[in-house]
C-alpha positions as MATLAB code, in Angstrom:
seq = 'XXXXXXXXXXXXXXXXXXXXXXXXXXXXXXXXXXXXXXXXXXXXXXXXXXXXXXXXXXXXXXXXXXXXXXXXXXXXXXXXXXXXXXXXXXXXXXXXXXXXXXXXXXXXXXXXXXXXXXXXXXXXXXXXXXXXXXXXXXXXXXXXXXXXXXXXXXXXXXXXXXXXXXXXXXXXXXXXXXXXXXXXXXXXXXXXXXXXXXXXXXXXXXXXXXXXXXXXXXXXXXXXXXXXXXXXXXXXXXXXXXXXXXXXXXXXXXXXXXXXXXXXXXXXXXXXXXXXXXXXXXXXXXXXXXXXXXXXXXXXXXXXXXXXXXXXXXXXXXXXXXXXXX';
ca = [
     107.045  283.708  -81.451;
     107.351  287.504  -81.100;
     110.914  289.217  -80.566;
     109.716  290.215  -76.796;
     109.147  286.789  -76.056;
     112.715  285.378  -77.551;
     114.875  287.672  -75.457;
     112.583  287.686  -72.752;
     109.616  285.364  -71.872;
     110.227  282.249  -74.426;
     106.755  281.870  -73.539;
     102.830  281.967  -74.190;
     101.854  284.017  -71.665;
     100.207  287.337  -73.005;
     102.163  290.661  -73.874;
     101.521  293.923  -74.588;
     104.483  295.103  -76.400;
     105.345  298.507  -76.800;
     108.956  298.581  -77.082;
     108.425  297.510  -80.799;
     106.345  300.879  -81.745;
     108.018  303.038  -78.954;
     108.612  305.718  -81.100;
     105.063  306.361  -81.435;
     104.299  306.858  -78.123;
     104.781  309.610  -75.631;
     107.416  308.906  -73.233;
     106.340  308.675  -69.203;
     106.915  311.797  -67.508;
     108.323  311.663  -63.855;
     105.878  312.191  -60.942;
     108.369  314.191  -59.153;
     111.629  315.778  -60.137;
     114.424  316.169  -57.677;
     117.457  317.943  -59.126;
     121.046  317.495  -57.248;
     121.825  319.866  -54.518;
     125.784  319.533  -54.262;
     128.783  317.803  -55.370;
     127.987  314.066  -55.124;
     124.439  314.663  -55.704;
     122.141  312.571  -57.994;
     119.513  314.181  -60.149;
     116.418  312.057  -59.181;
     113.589  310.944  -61.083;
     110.441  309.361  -59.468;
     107.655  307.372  -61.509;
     104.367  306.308  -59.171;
     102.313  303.341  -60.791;
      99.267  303.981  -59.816;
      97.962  299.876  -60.139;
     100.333  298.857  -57.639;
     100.750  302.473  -55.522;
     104.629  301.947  -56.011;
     107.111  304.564  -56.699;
     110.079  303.872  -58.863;
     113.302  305.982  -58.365;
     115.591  306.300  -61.024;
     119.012  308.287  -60.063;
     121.396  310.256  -62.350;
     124.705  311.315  -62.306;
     124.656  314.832  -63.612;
     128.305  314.406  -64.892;
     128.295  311.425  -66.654;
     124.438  310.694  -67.092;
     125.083  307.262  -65.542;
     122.173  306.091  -63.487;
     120.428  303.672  -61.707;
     116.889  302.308  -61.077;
     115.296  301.061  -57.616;
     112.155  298.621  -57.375;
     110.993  298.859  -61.139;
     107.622  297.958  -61.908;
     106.767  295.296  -64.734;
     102.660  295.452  -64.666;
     100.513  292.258  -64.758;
      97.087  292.012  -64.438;
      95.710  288.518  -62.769;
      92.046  288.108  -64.123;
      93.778  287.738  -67.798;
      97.394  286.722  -66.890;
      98.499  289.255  -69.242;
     101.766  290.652  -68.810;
     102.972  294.561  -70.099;
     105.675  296.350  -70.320;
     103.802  299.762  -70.757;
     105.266  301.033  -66.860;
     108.894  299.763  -67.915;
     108.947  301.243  -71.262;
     107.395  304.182  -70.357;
     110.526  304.589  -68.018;
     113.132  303.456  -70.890;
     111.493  305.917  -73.178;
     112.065  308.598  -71.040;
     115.577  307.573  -70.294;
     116.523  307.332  -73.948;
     115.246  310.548  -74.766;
     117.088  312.081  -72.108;
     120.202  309.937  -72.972;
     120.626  308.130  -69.663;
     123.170  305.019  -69.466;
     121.051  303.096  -66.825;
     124.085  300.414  -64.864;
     121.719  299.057  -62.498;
     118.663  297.682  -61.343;
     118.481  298.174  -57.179;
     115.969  296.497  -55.907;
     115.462  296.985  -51.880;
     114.094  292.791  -51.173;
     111.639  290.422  -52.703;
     108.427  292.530  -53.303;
     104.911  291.061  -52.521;
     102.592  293.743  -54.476;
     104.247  293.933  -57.394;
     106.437  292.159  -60.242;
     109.787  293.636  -60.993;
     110.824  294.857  -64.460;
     114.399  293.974  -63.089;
     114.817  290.979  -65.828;
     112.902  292.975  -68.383;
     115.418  295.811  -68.074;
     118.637  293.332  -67.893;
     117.305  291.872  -71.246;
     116.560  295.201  -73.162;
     119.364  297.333  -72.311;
     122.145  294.410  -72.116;
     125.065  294.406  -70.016;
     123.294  295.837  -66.499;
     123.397  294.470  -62.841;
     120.284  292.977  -61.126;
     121.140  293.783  -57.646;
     119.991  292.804  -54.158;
     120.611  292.315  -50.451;
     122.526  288.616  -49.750;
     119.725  287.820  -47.135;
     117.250  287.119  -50.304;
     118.890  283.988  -50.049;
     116.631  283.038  -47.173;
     113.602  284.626  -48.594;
     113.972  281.982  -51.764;
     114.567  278.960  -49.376;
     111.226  279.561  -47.846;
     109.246  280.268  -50.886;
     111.039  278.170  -53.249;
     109.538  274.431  -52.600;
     106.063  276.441  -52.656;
     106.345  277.223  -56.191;
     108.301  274.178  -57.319;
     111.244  275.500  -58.161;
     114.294  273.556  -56.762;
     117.844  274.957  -55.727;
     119.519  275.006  -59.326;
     116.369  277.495  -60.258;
     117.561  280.147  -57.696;
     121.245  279.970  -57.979;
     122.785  283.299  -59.236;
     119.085  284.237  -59.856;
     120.263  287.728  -59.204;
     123.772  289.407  -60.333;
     124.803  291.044  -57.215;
     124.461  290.296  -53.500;
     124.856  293.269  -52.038;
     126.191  293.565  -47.978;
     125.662  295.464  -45.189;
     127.357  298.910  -45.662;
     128.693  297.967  -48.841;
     129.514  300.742  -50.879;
     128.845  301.206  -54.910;
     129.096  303.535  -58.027;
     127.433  304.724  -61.093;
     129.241  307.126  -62.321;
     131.207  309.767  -60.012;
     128.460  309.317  -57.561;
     128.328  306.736  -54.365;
     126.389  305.170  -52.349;
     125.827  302.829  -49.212;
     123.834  299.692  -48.645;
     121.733  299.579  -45.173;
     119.995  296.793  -43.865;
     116.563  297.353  -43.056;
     114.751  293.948  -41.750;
     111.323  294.041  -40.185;
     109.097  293.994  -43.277;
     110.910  291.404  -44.781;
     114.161  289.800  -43.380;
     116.103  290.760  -46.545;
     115.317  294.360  -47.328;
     117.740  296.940  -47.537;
     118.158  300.462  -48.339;
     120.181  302.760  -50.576;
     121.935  306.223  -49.291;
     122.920  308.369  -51.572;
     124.338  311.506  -50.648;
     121.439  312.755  -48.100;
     118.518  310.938  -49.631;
     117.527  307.539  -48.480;
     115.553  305.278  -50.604;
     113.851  302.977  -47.752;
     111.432  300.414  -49.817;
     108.127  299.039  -47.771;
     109.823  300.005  -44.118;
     108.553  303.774  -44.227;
     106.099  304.836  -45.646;
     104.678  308.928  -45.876;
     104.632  309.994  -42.039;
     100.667  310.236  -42.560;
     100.608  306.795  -43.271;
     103.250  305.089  -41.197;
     105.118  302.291  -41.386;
     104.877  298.987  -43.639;
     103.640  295.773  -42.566;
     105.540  292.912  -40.544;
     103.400  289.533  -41.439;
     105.589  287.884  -44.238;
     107.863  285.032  -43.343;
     110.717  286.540  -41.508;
     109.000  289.785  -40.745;
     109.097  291.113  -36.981;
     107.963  294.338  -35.895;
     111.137  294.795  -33.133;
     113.188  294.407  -36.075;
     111.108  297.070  -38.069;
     111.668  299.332  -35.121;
     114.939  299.226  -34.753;
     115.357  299.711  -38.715;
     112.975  302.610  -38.300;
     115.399  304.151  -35.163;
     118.626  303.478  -37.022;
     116.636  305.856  -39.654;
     115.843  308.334  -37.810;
     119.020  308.939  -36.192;
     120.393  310.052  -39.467;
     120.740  314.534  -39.819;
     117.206  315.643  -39.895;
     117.526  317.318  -43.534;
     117.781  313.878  -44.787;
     115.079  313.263  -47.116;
     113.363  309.474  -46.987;
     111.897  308.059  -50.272;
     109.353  305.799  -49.913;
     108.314  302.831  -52.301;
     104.533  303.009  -51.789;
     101.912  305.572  -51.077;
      98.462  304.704  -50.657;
      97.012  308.615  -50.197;
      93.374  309.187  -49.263;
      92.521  313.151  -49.421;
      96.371  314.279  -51.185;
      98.468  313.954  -54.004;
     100.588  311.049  -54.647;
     104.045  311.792  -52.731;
     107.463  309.683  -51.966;
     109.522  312.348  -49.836;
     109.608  313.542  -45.958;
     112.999  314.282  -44.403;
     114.331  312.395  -41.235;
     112.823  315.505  -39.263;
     109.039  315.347  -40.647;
     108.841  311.471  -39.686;
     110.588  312.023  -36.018;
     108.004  315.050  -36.212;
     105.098  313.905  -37.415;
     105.114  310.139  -38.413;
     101.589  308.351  -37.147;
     103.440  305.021  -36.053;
     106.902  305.969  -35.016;
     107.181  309.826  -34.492;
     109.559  311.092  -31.295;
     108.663  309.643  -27.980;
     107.011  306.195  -29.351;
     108.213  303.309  -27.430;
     109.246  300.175  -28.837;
     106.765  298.543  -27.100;
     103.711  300.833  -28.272;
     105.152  300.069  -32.043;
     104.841  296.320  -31.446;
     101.395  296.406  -30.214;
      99.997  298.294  -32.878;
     101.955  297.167  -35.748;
     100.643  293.507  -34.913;
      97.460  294.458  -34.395;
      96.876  296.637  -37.643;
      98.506  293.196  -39.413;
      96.025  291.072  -37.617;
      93.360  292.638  -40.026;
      95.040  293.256  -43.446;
      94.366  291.264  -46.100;
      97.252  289.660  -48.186;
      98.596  291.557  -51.412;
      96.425  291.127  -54.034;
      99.861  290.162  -56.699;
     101.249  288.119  -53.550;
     101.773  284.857  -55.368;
     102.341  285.798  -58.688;
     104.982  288.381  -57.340;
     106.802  286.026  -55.476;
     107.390  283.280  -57.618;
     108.903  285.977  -60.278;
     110.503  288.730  -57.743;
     112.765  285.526  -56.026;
     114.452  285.082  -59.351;
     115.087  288.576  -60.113;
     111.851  289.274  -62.225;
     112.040  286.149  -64.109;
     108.395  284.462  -65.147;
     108.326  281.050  -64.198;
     109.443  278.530  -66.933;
     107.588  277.214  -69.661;
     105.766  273.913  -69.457;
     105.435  271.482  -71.955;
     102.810  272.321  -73.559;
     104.373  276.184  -74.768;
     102.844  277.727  -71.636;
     103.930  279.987  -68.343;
     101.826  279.087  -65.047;
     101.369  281.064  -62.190;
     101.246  278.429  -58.904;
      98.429  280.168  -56.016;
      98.323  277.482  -53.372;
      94.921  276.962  -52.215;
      94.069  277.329  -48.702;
      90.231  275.886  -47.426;
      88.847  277.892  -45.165;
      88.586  276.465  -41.304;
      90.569  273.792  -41.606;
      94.078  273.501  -40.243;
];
């Protein structure tokens, strides 16, 4: 059994490992750069994976070189149940050489599109927080019995709960927890200083707003999180988790004033009940997340892969659905 898989996996599943020969590879460079503009300003880092169209945010204290990472990417691909770390690593590589001290892993709720590093990161760099809103709790007592896992499987899955408005540190910077239900009933937010980092609520103003057709989600809910951020100072700037651009670049930034300006599903003047309508219409037709199952089962227990069966082996669980029949 490979080192990877003792500290991490204790399993068969397959893994590209690149932490082992790290130093022969390039580290990622950040999509975007964002330095601090004032005291109590992070330096901010963005990584897009382009597999899953989500943006990763890492932020830095300038003074202490402290930081923290939000929704981290661990990259699986379903046809060959292979697992790799090259997205995570790429990001460690890049903090190393730049001699970050990541604290945290911030992860805004239980994602659907994608698996989180979160676990991957708690096992390679040691002594870090896996951190969440409290509602996940009702996220994993839905989904739970689905996969088979039972109640001792999800307790303490993660190592923080975080509150409503609670308030936390990494180094001499702070920043606020904000409840943002709609998508999911568990997502929150992250202010720091002026810059909001808003997971699948928002997403570019071009593109909108996220979807509302999980367990739990409701569009009046997504509203009023989407109201509550736009009535923050227009120079705020909103960082999205996903982009999904058709003729641009990849971007993750708009302020509060561009989206009240210019966003296609909520700008100024859109009522409540024109959001509803087309929100639950657009859902009516999507398709679910191609990683839906797979991301589940691990996100709900903070990036963990589910446990190994007898026979040496990690199984992904898809419940199987026939067609026309209720």
């Amino acid at each position: 059994m490979s080192f990877l898989r003792q500290i991490f996996f204790t399993a068969s599943l397959p893994v590209c490992n690149r932490r082992l020969i790290s130093s022969l590879i390039e580290p990622t460079k950040p999509s975007k750069i964002f330095r601090a503009d004032g005291p109590g300003a992070p330096d901010i880092y963005s990584f897009f994976e382009k597999q899953t169209s989500s943006w990763q945010h890492l932020l830095v204290d300038p003074k202490t070189s402290e930081s923290v990472i939000i929704d981290p990417v661990l990259d699986y691909n379903p046809a060959s149940g292979t697992v790799s770390m090259e997205t995570a690593d790429g990001l460690l590589d890049f903090a190393e050489q730049q001699g970050l001290k990541i604290s945290r892993v911030l992860e805004t709720h239980a994602h659907a599109d994608h698996l989180s590093a979160s676990q991957y990161y708690k096992k390679t760099l040691g002594n870090i927080s896996v951190c969440i809103g409290h509602r996940i709790t009702q996220v994993q007592s839905y989904f739970a019995p689905r996969y088979g896992f039972g109640p001792k499987d999800m307790e303490k899955a993660f190592d923080q709960y975080l509150k409503d408005d609670e308030e936390f540190t990494f180094g001499s910077i702070s920043g606020k927890v904000v409840h943002l239900p709609g998508h999911t009933p568990d997502h929150i937010g992250y202010i720091v200083g002026r810059n909001v980092f808003v997971g699948d609520s928002l997403f570019m103003p071009d593109l909108g707003s996220a979807r509302v057709d999980f367990p739990g989600g409701n569009a009046k809910d997504l509203f009023n999180s989407i109201t509550r951020l736009l009535s923050l100072p227009d120079d705020y700037r909103i960082f999205v988790g996903h982009d999904y651009p058709s003729n641009r670049e990849e971007d993750c930034i708009a302020t509060v004033g561009n989206h009240k300006e210019l966003n296609k599903h909520c700008k100024v003047g859109t009522t409540e009940q024109q959001f509803i309508e087309f929100r639950e219409a657009r859902d009516n037709v999507l398709g679910a997340p191609r990683l839906l199952h797979p991301s589940l089962q691990v996100n709900i227990r903070a990036g963990r892969l589910p446990p190994v069966d007898g026979a040496g082996r990690i199984l992904m669980k898809i419940p199987v659905r026939i067609a026309n029949q209720k």
